[in-house]
PDB file of C-alpha atoms and ligand atoms in Angstrom:
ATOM      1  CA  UNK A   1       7.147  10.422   5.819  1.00 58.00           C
ATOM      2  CA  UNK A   2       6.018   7.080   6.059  1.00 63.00           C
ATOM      3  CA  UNK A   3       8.135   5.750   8.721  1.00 76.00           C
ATOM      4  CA  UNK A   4       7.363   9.046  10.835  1.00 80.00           C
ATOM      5  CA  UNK A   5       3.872   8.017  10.493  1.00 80.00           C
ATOM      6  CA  UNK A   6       4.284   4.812  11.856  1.00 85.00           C
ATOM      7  CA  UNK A   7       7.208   6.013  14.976  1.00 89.00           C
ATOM      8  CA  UNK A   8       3.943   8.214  15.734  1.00 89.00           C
ATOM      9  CA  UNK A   9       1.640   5.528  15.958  1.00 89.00           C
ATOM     10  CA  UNK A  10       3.702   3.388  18.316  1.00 91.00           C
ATOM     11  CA  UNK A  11       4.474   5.885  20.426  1.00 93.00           C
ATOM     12  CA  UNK A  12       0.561   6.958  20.662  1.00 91.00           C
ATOM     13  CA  UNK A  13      -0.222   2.950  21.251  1.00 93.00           C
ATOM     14  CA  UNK A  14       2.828   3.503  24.469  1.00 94.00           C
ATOM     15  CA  UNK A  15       1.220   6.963  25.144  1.00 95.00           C
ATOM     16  CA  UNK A  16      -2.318   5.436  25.421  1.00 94.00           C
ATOM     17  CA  UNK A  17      -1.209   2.360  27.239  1.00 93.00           C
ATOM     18  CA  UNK A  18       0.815   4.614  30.037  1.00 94.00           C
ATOM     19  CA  UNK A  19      -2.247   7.454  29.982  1.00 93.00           C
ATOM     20  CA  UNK A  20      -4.959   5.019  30.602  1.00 91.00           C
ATOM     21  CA  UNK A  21      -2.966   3.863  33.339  1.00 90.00           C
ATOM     22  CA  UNK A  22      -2.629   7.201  34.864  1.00 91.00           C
ATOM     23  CA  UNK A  23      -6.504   7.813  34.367  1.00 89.00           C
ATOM     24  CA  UNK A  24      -7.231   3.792  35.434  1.00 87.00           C
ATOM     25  CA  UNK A  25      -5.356   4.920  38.447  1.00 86.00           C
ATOM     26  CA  UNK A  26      -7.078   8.448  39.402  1.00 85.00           C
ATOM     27  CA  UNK A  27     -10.572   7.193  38.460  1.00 84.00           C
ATOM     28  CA  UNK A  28     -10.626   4.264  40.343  1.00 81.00           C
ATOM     29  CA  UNK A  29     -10.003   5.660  43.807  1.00 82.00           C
ATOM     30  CA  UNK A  30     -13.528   6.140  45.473  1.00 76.00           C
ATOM     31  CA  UNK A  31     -13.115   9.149  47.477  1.00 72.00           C
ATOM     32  CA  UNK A  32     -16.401   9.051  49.830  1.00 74.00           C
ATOM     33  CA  UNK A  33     -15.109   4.980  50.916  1.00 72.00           C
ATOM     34  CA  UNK A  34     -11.371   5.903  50.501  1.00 73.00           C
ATOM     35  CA  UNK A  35     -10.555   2.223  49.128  1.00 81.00           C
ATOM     36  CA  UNK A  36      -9.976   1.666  45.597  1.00 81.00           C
ATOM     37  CA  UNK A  37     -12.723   0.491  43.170  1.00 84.00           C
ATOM     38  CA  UNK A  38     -11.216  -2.345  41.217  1.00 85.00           C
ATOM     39  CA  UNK A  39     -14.389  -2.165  38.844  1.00 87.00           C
ATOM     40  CA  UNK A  40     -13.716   1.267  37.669  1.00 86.00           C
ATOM     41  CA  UNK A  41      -9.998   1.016  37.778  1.00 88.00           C
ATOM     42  CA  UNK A  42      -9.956  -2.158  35.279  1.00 91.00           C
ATOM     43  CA  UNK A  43     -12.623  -0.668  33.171  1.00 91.00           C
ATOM     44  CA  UNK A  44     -11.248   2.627  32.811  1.00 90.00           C
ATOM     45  CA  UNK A  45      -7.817   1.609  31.697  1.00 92.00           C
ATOM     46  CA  UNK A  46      -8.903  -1.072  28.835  1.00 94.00           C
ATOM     47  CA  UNK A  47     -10.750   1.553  27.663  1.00 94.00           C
ATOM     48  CA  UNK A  48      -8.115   3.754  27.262  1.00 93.00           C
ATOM     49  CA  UNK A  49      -6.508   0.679  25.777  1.00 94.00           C
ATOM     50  CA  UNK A  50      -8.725  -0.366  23.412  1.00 96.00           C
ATOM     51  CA  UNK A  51      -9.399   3.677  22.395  1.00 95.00           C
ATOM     52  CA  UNK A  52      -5.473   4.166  21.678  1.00 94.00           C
ATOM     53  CA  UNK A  53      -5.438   0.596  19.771  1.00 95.00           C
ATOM     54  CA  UNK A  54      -7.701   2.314  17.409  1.00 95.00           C
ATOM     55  CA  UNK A  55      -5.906   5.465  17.282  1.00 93.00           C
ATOM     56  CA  UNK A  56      -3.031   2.951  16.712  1.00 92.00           C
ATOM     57  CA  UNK A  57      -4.633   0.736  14.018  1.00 94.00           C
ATOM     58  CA  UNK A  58      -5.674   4.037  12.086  1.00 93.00           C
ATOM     59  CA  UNK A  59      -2.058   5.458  12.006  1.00 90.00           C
ATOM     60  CA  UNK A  60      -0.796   2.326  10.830  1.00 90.00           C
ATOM     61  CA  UNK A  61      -2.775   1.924   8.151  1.00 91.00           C
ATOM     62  CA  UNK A  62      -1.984   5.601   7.007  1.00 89.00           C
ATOM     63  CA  UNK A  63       1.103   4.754   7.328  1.00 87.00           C
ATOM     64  CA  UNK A  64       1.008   1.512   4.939  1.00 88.00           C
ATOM     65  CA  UNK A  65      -1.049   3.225   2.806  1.00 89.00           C
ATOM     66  CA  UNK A  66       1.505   5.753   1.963  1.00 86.00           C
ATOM     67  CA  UNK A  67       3.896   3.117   1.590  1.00 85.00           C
ATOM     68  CA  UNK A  68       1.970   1.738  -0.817  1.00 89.00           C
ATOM     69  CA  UNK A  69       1.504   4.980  -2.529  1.00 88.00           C
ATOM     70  CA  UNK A  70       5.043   5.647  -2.911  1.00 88.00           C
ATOM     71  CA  UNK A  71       5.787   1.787  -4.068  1.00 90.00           C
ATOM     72  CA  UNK A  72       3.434   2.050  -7.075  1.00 91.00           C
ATOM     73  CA  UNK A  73       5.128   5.796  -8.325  1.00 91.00           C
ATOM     74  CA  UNK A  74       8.051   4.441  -8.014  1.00 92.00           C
ATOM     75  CA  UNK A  75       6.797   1.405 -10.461  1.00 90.00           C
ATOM     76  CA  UNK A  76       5.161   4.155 -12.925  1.00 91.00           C
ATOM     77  CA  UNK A  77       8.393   6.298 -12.881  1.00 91.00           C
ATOM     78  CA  UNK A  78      10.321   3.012 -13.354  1.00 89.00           C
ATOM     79  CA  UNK A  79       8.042   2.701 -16.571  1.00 85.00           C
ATOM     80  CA  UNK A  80       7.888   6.307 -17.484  1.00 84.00           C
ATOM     81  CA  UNK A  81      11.902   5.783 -17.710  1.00 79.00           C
ATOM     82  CA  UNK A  82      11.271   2.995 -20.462  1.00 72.00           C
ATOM     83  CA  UNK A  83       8.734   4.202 -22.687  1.00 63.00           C
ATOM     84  CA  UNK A  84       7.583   1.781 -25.446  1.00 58.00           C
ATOM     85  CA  UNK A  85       9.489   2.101 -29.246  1.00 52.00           C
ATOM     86  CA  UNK A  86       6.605   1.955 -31.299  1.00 51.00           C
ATOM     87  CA  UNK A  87       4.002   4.186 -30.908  1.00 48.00           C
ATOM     88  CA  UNK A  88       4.842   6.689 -28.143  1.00 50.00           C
ATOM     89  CA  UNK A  89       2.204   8.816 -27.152  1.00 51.00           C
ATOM     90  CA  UNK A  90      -0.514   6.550 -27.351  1.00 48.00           C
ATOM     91  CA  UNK A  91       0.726   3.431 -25.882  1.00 46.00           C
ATOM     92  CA  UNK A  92       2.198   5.631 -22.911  1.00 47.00           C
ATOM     93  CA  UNK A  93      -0.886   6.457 -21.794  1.00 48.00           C
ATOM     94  CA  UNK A  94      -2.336   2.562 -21.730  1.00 49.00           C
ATOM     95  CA  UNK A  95       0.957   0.776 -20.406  1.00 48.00           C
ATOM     96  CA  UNK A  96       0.402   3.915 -17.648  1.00 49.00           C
ATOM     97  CA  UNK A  97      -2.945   2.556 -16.751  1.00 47.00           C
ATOM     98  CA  UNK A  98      -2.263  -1.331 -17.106  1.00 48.00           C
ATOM     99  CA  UNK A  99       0.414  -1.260 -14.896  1.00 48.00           C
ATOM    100  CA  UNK A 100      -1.417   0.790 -11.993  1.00 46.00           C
ATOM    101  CA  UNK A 101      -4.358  -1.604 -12.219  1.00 46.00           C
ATOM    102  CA  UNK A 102      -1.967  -4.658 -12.249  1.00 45.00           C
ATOM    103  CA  UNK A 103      -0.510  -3.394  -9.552  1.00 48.00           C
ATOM    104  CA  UNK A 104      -3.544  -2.958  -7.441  1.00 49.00           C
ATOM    105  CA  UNK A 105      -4.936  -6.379  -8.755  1.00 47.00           C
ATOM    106  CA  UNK A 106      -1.788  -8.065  -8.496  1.00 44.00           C
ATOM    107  CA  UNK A 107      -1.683 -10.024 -11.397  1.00 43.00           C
ATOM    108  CA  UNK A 108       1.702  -8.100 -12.589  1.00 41.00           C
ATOM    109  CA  UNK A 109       2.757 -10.070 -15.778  1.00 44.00           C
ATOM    110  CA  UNK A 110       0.774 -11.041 -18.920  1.00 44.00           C
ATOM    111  CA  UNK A 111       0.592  -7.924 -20.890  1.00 46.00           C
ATOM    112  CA  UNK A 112       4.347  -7.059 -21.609  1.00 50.00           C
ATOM    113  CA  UNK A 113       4.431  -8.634 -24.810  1.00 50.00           C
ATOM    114  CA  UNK A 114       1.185  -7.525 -26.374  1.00 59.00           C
ATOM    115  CA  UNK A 115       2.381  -3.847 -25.943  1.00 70.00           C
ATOM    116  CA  UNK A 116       5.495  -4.633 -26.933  1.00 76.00           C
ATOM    117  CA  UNK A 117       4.642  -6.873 -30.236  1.00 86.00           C
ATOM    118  CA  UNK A 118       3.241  -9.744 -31.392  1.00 88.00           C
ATOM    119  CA  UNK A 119       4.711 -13.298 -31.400  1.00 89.00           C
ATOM    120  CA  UNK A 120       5.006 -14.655 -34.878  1.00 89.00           C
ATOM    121  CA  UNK A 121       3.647 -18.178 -34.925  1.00 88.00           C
ATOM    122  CA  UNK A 122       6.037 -19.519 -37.451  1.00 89.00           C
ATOM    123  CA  UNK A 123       9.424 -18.412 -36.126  1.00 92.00           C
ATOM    124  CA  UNK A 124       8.596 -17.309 -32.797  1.00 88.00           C
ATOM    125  CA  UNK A 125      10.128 -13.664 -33.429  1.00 89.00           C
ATOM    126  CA  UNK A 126       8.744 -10.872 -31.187  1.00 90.00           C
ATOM    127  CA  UNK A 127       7.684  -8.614 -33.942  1.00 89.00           C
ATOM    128  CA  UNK A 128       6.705  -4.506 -33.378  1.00 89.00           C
ATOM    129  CA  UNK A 129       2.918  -3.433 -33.598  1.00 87.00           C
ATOM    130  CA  UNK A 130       3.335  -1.340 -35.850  1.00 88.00           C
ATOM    131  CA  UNK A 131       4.121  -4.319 -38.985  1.00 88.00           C
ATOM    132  CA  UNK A 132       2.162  -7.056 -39.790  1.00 88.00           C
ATOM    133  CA  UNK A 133       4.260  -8.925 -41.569  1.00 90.00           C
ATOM    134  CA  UNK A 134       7.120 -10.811 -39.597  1.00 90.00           C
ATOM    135  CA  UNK A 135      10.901 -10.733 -41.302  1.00 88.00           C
ATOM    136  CA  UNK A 136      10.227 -14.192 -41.861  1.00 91.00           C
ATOM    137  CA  UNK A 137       7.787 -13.708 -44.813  1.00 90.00           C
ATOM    138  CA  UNK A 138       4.443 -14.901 -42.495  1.00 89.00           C
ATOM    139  CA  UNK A 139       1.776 -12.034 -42.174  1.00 88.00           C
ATOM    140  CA  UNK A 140       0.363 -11.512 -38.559  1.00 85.00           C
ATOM    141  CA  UNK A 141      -3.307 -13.071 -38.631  1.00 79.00           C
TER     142      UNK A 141
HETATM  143 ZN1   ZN B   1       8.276 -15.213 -38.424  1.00 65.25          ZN
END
């Protein structure tokens, strides 16, 4: 989808190009004089440049858009695949959220260990939410 977006883009920026150089080429013929006006010609055809740039620019951009799209479902189906252990439903839902916003901020680590546990500061073990006490014997806060 995404790659046909942006094969039809191109080929409107090659379209444009050629088509304003038709037009470029009709309009600038002055027909009482005979001659051709150079003026006209010029200015016709980068305008029909410049209009399928933007028709070019616009496509693209759909284009990487999309890709975009499909990157960060991929990333949420990725984590859908590995829900968290301790408490499903709930923490589904937020780890859902974090990682779309990380995504679009771009800061993408930091959080994976505060949804998955808690460091004890004792021992160092990465211990489940869901106790407060570590295995070592040393309570959480
Ligand atoms: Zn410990």
């Amino acid at each position: 989808m995404k790659s046909q977006c942006r094969i039809i883009a191109i080929v409107e920026l090659i379209l444009g190009v050629i088509g304003s150089f038709i037009l470029a080429k009709g309009a600038g013929i002055n027909v009482y004089a005979g001659g051709r006006n150079w003026t006209t010609t010029i200015f016709t055809f980068l305008i029909g440049v410049v209009v399928s740039y933007v028709f070019f620019v616009v496509l693209y951009s759909i284009s990487e858009i999309m890709d975009n799209q499909e990157y960060i479902m991929k990333q949420l189906e990725k984590h859908e695949e590995n829900p968290n252990t301790s408490s499903p439903a709930s923490s589904a839902k937020v780890s859902r959220s974090n990682s779309s916003a990380s995504l679009l901020g771009g800061t993408k680590q930091g959080t994976a260990d505060e949804e998955d546990g808690w460091l004890c500061a004792k021992c160092g073990r990465l211990n489940p939410n869901s106790s407060s006490i570590c295995s070592c014997g040393k309570h959480r806060f």
